[in-house]
């Protein structure tokens, strides 16, 4: 059982962090960099990803996070950012997932990171972009900063949960995806 947990927990961590990248591209990377730099959380990064826990990466992810948060608080800029956020989130989700898949064979690591990590991040990012368009339509853009705040809090919460309680984070991701799917079906069926 312990051997299974050795593989499962890093996978849950990586996929949960990837999901957080779907809400904010750089915030989960910054949290990962910060916790790795200070050796907090108990899970290391895969060989070859040590650079994520060094000063240059910490500074780069920190600056990128601040710029992303500022851009999403401005209604016009948030839509511009959404045009590149889905592919960026997919890449970031793949990267952060692969970085946490410690001790897995490379083919399995990259296949799982691309399909599950990148897929979940891209799906969530596309969902938030669609939600932002609906918010802009319904509120003339006035509700977008509130939506941006909710996404930021969600990304931060999910990033921290992923590191300290990866099972809880994974259950949260699955629950949110299930709720979104049900809501999407209701909207589709009503139309």
PDB file of C-alpha atoms in Angstrom:
ATOM      1  CA  UNK A   1       0.000   0.000   0.000  1.00  0.00           C
ATOM      2  CA  UNK A   2       2.823   2.391   0.835  1.00  0.00           C
ATOM      3  CA  UNK A   3       4.374   1.733  -2.576  1.00  0.00           C
ATOM      4  CA  UNK A   4       1.110   2.673  -4.315  1.00  0.00           C
ATOM      5  CA  UNK A   5       0.850   5.931  -2.343  1.00  0.00           C
ATOM      6  CA  UNK A   6       4.417   6.707  -3.392  1.00  0.00           C
ATOM      7  CA  UNK A   7       3.179   6.946  -6.995  1.00  0.00           C
ATOM      8  CA  UNK A   8      -0.421   8.094  -6.515  1.00  0.00           C
ATOM      9  CA  UNK A   9       0.201  11.142  -4.295  1.00  0.00           C
ATOM     10  CA  UNK A  10       2.598  12.862  -6.738  1.00  0.00           C
ATOM     11  CA  UNK A  11       0.131  12.177  -9.571  1.00  0.00           C
ATOM     12  CA  UNK A  12      -2.717  13.737  -7.567  1.00  0.00           C
ATOM     13  CA  UNK A  13      -0.432  16.655  -6.694  1.00  0.00           C
ATOM     14  CA  UNK A  14       0.536  17.229 -10.323  1.00  0.00           C
ATOM     15  CA  UNK A  15      -2.969  16.995 -11.746  1.00  0.00           C
ATOM     16  CA  UNK A  16      -4.352  19.277  -9.018  1.00  0.00           C
ATOM     17  CA  UNK A  17      -1.627  21.851  -9.687  1.00  0.00           C
ATOM     18  CA  UNK A  18      -2.393  21.570 -13.404  1.00  0.00           C
ATOM     19  CA  UNK A  19      -6.065  22.265 -12.669  1.00  0.00           C
ATOM     20  CA  UNK A  20      -5.000  25.357 -10.726  1.00  0.00           C
ATOM     21  CA  UNK A  21      -3.050  26.458 -13.836  1.00  0.00           C
ATOM     22  CA  UNK A  22      -6.386  26.458 -15.642  1.00  0.00           C
ATOM     23  CA  UNK A  23      -7.551  29.216 -13.309  1.00  0.00           C
ATOM     24  CA  UNK A  24      -4.286  31.194 -13.195  1.00  0.00           C
ATOM     25  CA  UNK A  25      -1.379  30.147 -15.377  1.00  0.00           C
ATOM     26  CA  UNK A  26       1.524  31.342 -13.250  1.00  0.00           C
ATOM     27  CA  UNK A  27       0.221  31.231  -9.668  1.00  0.00           C
ATOM     28  CA  UNK A  28       0.574  27.425  -9.253  1.00  0.00           C
ATOM     29  CA  UNK A  29       4.052  27.602 -10.798  1.00  0.00           C
ATOM     30  CA  UNK A  30       4.972  30.349  -8.319  1.00  0.00           C
ATOM     31  CA  UNK A  31       3.568  28.365  -5.366  1.00  0.00           C
ATOM     32  CA  UNK A  32       5.477  25.280  -6.545  1.00  0.00           C
ATOM     33  CA  UNK A  33       8.669  27.303  -6.940  1.00  0.00           C
ATOM     34  CA  UNK A  34       8.258  28.939  -3.531  1.00  0.00           C
ATOM     35  CA  UNK A  35       7.510  25.710  -1.664  1.00  0.00           C
ATOM     36  CA  UNK A  36      10.313  23.888  -3.462  1.00  0.00           C
ATOM     37  CA  UNK A  37      12.802  26.672  -2.736  1.00  0.00           C
ATOM     38  CA  UNK A  38      11.985  26.559   0.983  1.00  0.00           C
ATOM     39  CA  UNK A  39      11.670  22.742   0.931  1.00  0.00           C
ATOM     40  CA  UNK A  40       8.102  22.787   2.243  1.00  0.00           C
ATOM     41  CA  UNK A  41       5.428  20.235   1.453  1.00  0.00           C
ATOM     42  CA  UNK A  42       7.388  17.023   1.630  1.00  0.00           C
ATOM     43  CA  UNK A  43       7.310  16.197  -2.084  1.00  0.00           C
ATOM     44  CA  UNK A  44      10.311  16.991  -4.212  1.00  0.00           C
ATOM     45  CA  UNK A  45      10.398  17.629  -7.915  1.00  0.00           C
ATOM     46  CA  UNK A  46      11.340  15.169 -10.622  1.00  0.00           C
ATOM     47  CA  UNK A  47      15.000  15.069 -11.685  1.00  0.00           C
ATOM     48  CA  UNK A  48      15.653  17.816 -14.190  1.00  0.00           C
ATOM     49  CA  UNK A  49      13.114  20.182 -12.627  1.00  0.00           C
ATOM     50  CA  UNK A  50      15.294  21.456  -9.788  1.00  0.00           C
ATOM     51  CA  UNK A  51      15.542  24.789 -11.612  1.00  0.00           C
ATOM     52  CA  UNK A  52      11.940  25.490 -10.569  1.00  0.00           C
ATOM     53  CA  UNK A  53      13.073  25.805  -6.952  1.00  0.00           C
ATOM     54  CA  UNK A  54      15.906  28.269  -7.592  1.00  0.00           C
ATOM     55  CA  UNK A  55      15.948  32.076  -7.304  1.00  0.00           C
ATOM     56  CA  UNK A  56      15.704  32.923 -11.023  1.00  0.00           C
ATOM     57  CA  UNK A  57      12.583  30.769 -11.440  1.00  0.00           C
ATOM     58  CA  UNK A  58      11.092  32.062  -8.190  1.00  0.00           C
ATOM     59  CA  UNK A  59      11.544  35.664  -9.343  1.00  0.00           C
ATOM     60  CA  UNK A  60      10.314  34.974 -12.892  1.00  0.00           C
ATOM     61  CA  UNK A  61       7.199  33.113 -11.709  1.00  0.00           C
ATOM     62  CA  UNK A  62       6.557  35.787  -9.064  1.00  0.00           C
ATOM     63  CA  UNK A  63       6.730  38.650 -11.566  1.00  0.00           C
ATOM     64  CA  UNK A  64       4.622  36.721 -14.092  1.00  0.00           C
ATOM     65  CA  UNK A  65       2.038  36.018 -11.375  1.00  0.00           C
ATOM     66  CA  UNK A  66       1.772  39.679 -10.364  1.00  0.00           C
ATOM     67  CA  UNK A  67       1.437  40.780 -14.003  1.00  0.00           C
ATOM     68  CA  UNK A  68      -1.193  38.116 -14.670  1.00  0.00           C
ATOM     69  CA  UNK A  69      -3.209  39.107 -11.589  1.00  0.00           C
ATOM     70  CA  UNK A  70      -3.088  42.779 -12.556  1.00  0.00           C
ATOM     71  CA  UNK A  71      -4.085  42.078 -16.164  1.00  0.00           C
ATOM     72  CA  UNK A  72      -7.085  39.992 -15.115  1.00  0.00           C
ATOM     73  CA  UNK A  73      -8.396  42.836 -12.950  1.00  0.00           C
ATOM     74  CA  UNK A  74      -8.822  45.110 -16.009  1.00  0.00           C
ATOM     75  CA  UNK A  75     -11.917  44.185 -18.091  1.00  0.00           C
ATOM     76  CA  UNK A  76     -10.356  44.809 -21.530  1.00  0.00           C
ATOM     77  CA  UNK A  77      -7.027  43.178 -20.703  1.00  0.00           C
ATOM     78  CA  UNK A  78      -8.671  40.075 -19.264  1.00  0.00           C
ATOM     79  CA  UNK A  79     -10.163  39.236 -22.669  1.00  0.00           C
ATOM     80  CA  UNK A  80      -6.833  39.808 -24.403  1.00  0.00           C
ATOM     81  CA  UNK A  81      -5.154  37.537 -21.887  1.00  0.00           C
ATOM     82  CA  UNK A  82      -7.836  34.890 -22.418  1.00  0.00           C
ATOM     83  CA  UNK A  83      -6.820  34.632 -26.091  1.00  0.00           C
ATOM     84  CA  UNK A  84      -3.468  33.178 -25.045  1.00  0.00           C
ATOM     85  CA  UNK A  85      -4.409  31.743 -21.644  1.00  0.00           C
ATOM     86  CA  UNK A  86      -5.750  28.391 -22.888  1.00  0.00           C
ATOM     87  CA  UNK A  87      -2.557  27.336 -24.704  1.00  0.00           C
ATOM     88  CA  UNK A  88      -0.394  28.811 -21.919  1.00  0.00           C
ATOM     89  CA  UNK A  89      -2.407  26.976 -19.263  1.00  0.00           C
ATOM     90  CA  UNK A  90      -2.076  23.732 -21.221  1.00  0.00           C
ATOM     91  CA  UNK A  91       1.709  24.104 -21.370  1.00  0.00           C
ATOM     92  CA  UNK A  92       1.950  25.208 -17.720  1.00  0.00           C
ATOM     93  CA  UNK A  93      -0.308  22.342 -16.621  1.00  0.00           C
ATOM     94  CA  UNK A  94       1.833  19.851 -18.517  1.00  0.00           C
ATOM     95  CA  UNK A  95       5.038  21.313 -17.051  1.00  0.00           C
ATOM     96  CA  UNK A  96       3.883  21.455 -13.438  1.00  0.00           C
ATOM     97  CA  UNK A  97       2.353  17.979 -13.610  1.00  0.00           C
ATOM     98  CA  UNK A  98       5.500  16.448 -15.105  1.00  0.00           C
ATOM     99  CA  UNK A  99       7.633  18.188 -12.475  1.00  0.00           C
ATOM    100  CA  UNK A 100       5.831  16.396  -9.643  1.00  0.00           C
ATOM    101  CA  UNK A 101       5.678  12.890 -11.160  1.00  0.00           C
ATOM    102  CA  UNK A 102       8.694  11.701  -9.203  1.00  0.00           C
ATOM    103  CA  UNK A 103      10.008   8.169  -9.854  1.00  0.00           C
ATOM    104  CA  UNK A 104       7.739   7.424 -12.818  1.00  0.00           C
ATOM    105  CA  UNK A 105       9.192   6.231 -16.135  1.00  0.00           C
ATOM    106  CA  UNK A 106       9.695   9.111 -18.615  1.00  0.00           C
ATOM    107  CA  UNK A 107       7.171   7.836 -21.185  1.00  0.00           C
ATOM    108  CA  UNK A 108       4.482   7.479 -18.516  1.00  0.00           C
ATOM    109  CA  UNK A 109       5.405  10.843 -16.975  1.00  0.00           C
ATOM    110  CA  UNK A 110       5.123  12.829 -20.178  1.00  0.00           C
ATOM    111  CA  UNK A 111       2.066  10.968 -21.479  1.00  0.00           C
ATOM    112  CA  UNK A 112       0.187  11.501 -18.227  1.00  0.00           C
ATOM    113  CA  UNK A 113       1.414  15.089 -17.878  1.00  0.00           C
ATOM    114  CA  UNK A 114       0.298  16.001 -21.389  1.00  0.00           C
ATOM    115  CA  UNK A 115      -3.035  14.183 -21.356  1.00  0.00           C
ATOM    116  CA  UNK A 116      -4.151  14.670 -17.747  1.00  0.00           C
ATOM    117  CA  UNK A 117      -2.170  17.748 -16.692  1.00  0.00           C
ATOM    118  CA  UNK A 118      -2.374  19.728 -19.915  1.00  0.00           C
ATOM    119  CA  UNK A 119      -5.874  18.468 -20.644  1.00  0.00           C
ATOM    120  CA  UNK A 120      -7.318  19.470 -17.274  1.00  0.00           C
ATOM    121  CA  UNK A 121      -5.566  22.860 -17.346  1.00  0.00           C
ATOM    122  CA  UNK A 122      -6.755  23.593 -20.891  1.00  0.00           C
ATOM    123  CA  UNK A 123     -10.310  22.483 -20.153  1.00  0.00           C
ATOM    124  CA  UNK A 124     -10.561  24.639 -17.037  1.00  0.00           C
ATOM    125  CA  UNK A 125      -8.952  27.620 -18.778  1.00  0.00           C
ATOM    126  CA  UNK A 126     -11.397  27.345 -21.685  1.00  0.00           C
ATOM    127  CA  UNK A 127     -14.226  27.196 -19.165  1.00  0.00           C
ATOM    128  CA  UNK A 128     -13.066  30.328 -17.367  1.00  0.00           C
ATOM    129  CA  UNK A 129     -12.657  32.176 -20.683  1.00  0.00           C
ATOM    130  CA  UNK A 130     -16.218  31.231 -21.629  1.00  0.00           C
ATOM    131  CA  UNK A 131     -17.460  32.312 -18.207  1.00  0.00           C
ATOM    132  CA  UNK A 132     -15.686  35.655 -18.623  1.00  0.00           C
ATOM    133  CA  UNK A 133     -17.454  36.258 -21.953  1.00  0.00           C
ATOM    134  CA  UNK A 134     -20.794  35.493 -20.273  1.00  0.00           C
ATOM    135  CA  UNK A 135     -19.895  37.819 -17.394  1.00  0.00           C
ATOM    136  CA  UNK A 136     -18.982  40.608 -19.804  1.00  0.00           C
ATOM    137  CA  UNK A 137     -22.252  40.143 -21.670  1.00  0.00           C
ATOM    138  CA  UNK A 138     -24.362  40.066 -18.500  1.00  0.00           C
ATOM    139  CA  UNK A 139     -22.589  42.836 -16.553  1.00  0.00           C
ATOM    140  CA  UNK A 140     -20.938  44.946 -19.285  1.00  0.00           C
ATOM    141  CA  UNK A 141     -17.595  43.889 -17.818  1.00  0.00           C
ATOM    142  CA  UNK A 142     -18.329  45.184 -14.323  1.00  0.00           C
ATOM    143  CA  UNK A 143     -18.499  41.664 -12.888  1.00  0.00           C
ATOM    144  CA  UNK A 144     -15.195  40.567 -14.413  1.00  0.00           C
ATOM    145  CA  UNK A 145     -12.937  41.788 -11.569  1.00  0.00           C
ATOM    146  CA  UNK A 146     -15.057  39.771  -9.119  1.00  0.00           C
ATOM    147  CA  UNK A 147     -14.766  36.727 -11.362  1.00  0.00           C
ATOM    148  CA  UNK A 148     -11.005  37.308 -11.596  1.00  0.00           C
ATOM    149  CA  UNK A 149     -10.767  37.458  -7.803  1.00  0.00           C
ATOM    150  CA  UNK A 150     -12.708  34.193  -7.446  1.00  0.00           C
ATOM    151  CA  UNK A 151     -10.422  32.495  -9.995  1.00  0.00           C
ATOM    152  CA  UNK A 152      -7.314  33.774  -8.212  1.00  0.00           C
ATOM    153  CA  UNK A 153      -8.523  32.603  -4.800  1.00  0.00           C
ATOM    154  CA  UNK A 154      -9.500  29.248  -6.310  1.00  0.00           C
ATOM    155  CA  UNK A 155      -6.103  28.824  -7.943  1.00  0.00           C
ATOM    156  CA  UNK A 156      -4.243  29.741  -4.755  1.00  0.00           C
ATOM    157  CA  UNK A 157      -6.421  27.491  -2.590  1.00  0.00           C
ATOM    158  CA  UNK A 158      -6.075  24.578  -5.002  1.00  0.00           C
ATOM    159  CA  UNK A 159      -2.298  25.081  -5.298  1.00  0.00           C
ATOM    160  CA  UNK A 160      -1.795  25.036  -1.533  1.00  0.00           C
ATOM    161  CA  UNK A 161      -4.221  22.134  -1.030  1.00  0.00           C
ATOM    162  CA  UNK A 162      -2.437  20.170  -3.750  1.00  0.00           C
ATOM    163  CA  UNK A 163       0.874  20.396  -1.889  1.00  0.00           C
ATOM    164  CA  UNK A 164      -0.424  19.650   1.595  1.00  0.00           C
ATOM    165  CA  UNK A 165      -3.590  17.584   0.992  1.00  0.00           C
ATOM    166  CA  UNK A 166      -3.352  16.190  -2.550  1.00  0.00           C
ATOM    167  CA  UNK A 167      -6.245  13.757  -2.095  1.00  0.00           C
ATOM    168  CA  UNK A 168      -8.561  16.571  -0.954  1.00  0.00           C
ATOM    169  CA  UNK A 169      -7.381  18.741  -3.853  1.00  0.00           C
ATOM    170  CA  UNK A 170      -8.049  15.964  -6.364  1.00  0.00           C
ATOM    171  CA  UNK A 171     -11.546  15.380  -4.938  1.00  0.00           C
ATOM    172  CA  UNK A 172     -12.175  19.134  -5.208  1.00  0.00           C
ATOM    173  CA  UNK A 173     -11.046  19.156  -8.857  1.00  0.00           C
ATOM    174  CA  UNK A 174     -13.272  16.186  -9.713  1.00  0.00           C
ATOM    175  CA  UNK A 175     -16.241  17.746  -7.891  1.00  0.00           C
ATOM    176  CA  UNK A 176     -15.859  21.086  -9.663  1.00  0.00           C
ATOM    177  CA  UNK A 177     -15.537  19.397 -13.069  1.00  0.00           C
ATOM    178  CA  UNK A 178     -18.651  17.323 -12.324  1.00  0.00           C
ATOM    179  CA  UNK A 179     -20.671  20.401 -11.248  1.00  0.00           C
ATOM    180  CA  UNK A 180     -19.550  22.363 -14.312  1.00  0.00           C
ATOM    181  CA  UNK A 181     -20.503  19.462 -16.561  1.00  0.00           C
ATOM    182  CA  UNK A 182     -23.998  19.280 -15.018  1.00  0.00           C
ATOM    183  CA  UNK A 183     -24.484  23.041 -15.341  1.00  0.00           C
ATOM    184  CA  UNK A 184     -23.303  22.949 -18.950  1.00  0.00           C
ATOM    185  CA  UNK A 185     -25.826  20.195 -19.752  1.00  0.00           C
ATOM    186  CA  UNK A 186     -28.659  22.184 -18.139  1.00  0.00           C
ATOM    187  CA  UNK A 187     -27.784  25.276 -20.163  1.00  0.00           C
ATOM    188  CA  UNK A 188     -27.468  23.220 -23.347  1.00  0.00           C
ATOM    189  CA  UNK A 189     -30.774  21.434 -22.767  1.00  0.00           C
ATOM    190  CA  UNK A 190     -32.567  24.711 -21.993  1.00  0.00           C
ATOM    191  CA  UNK A 191     -31.407  26.268 -25.266  1.00  0.00           C
TER     192      UNK A 191
END
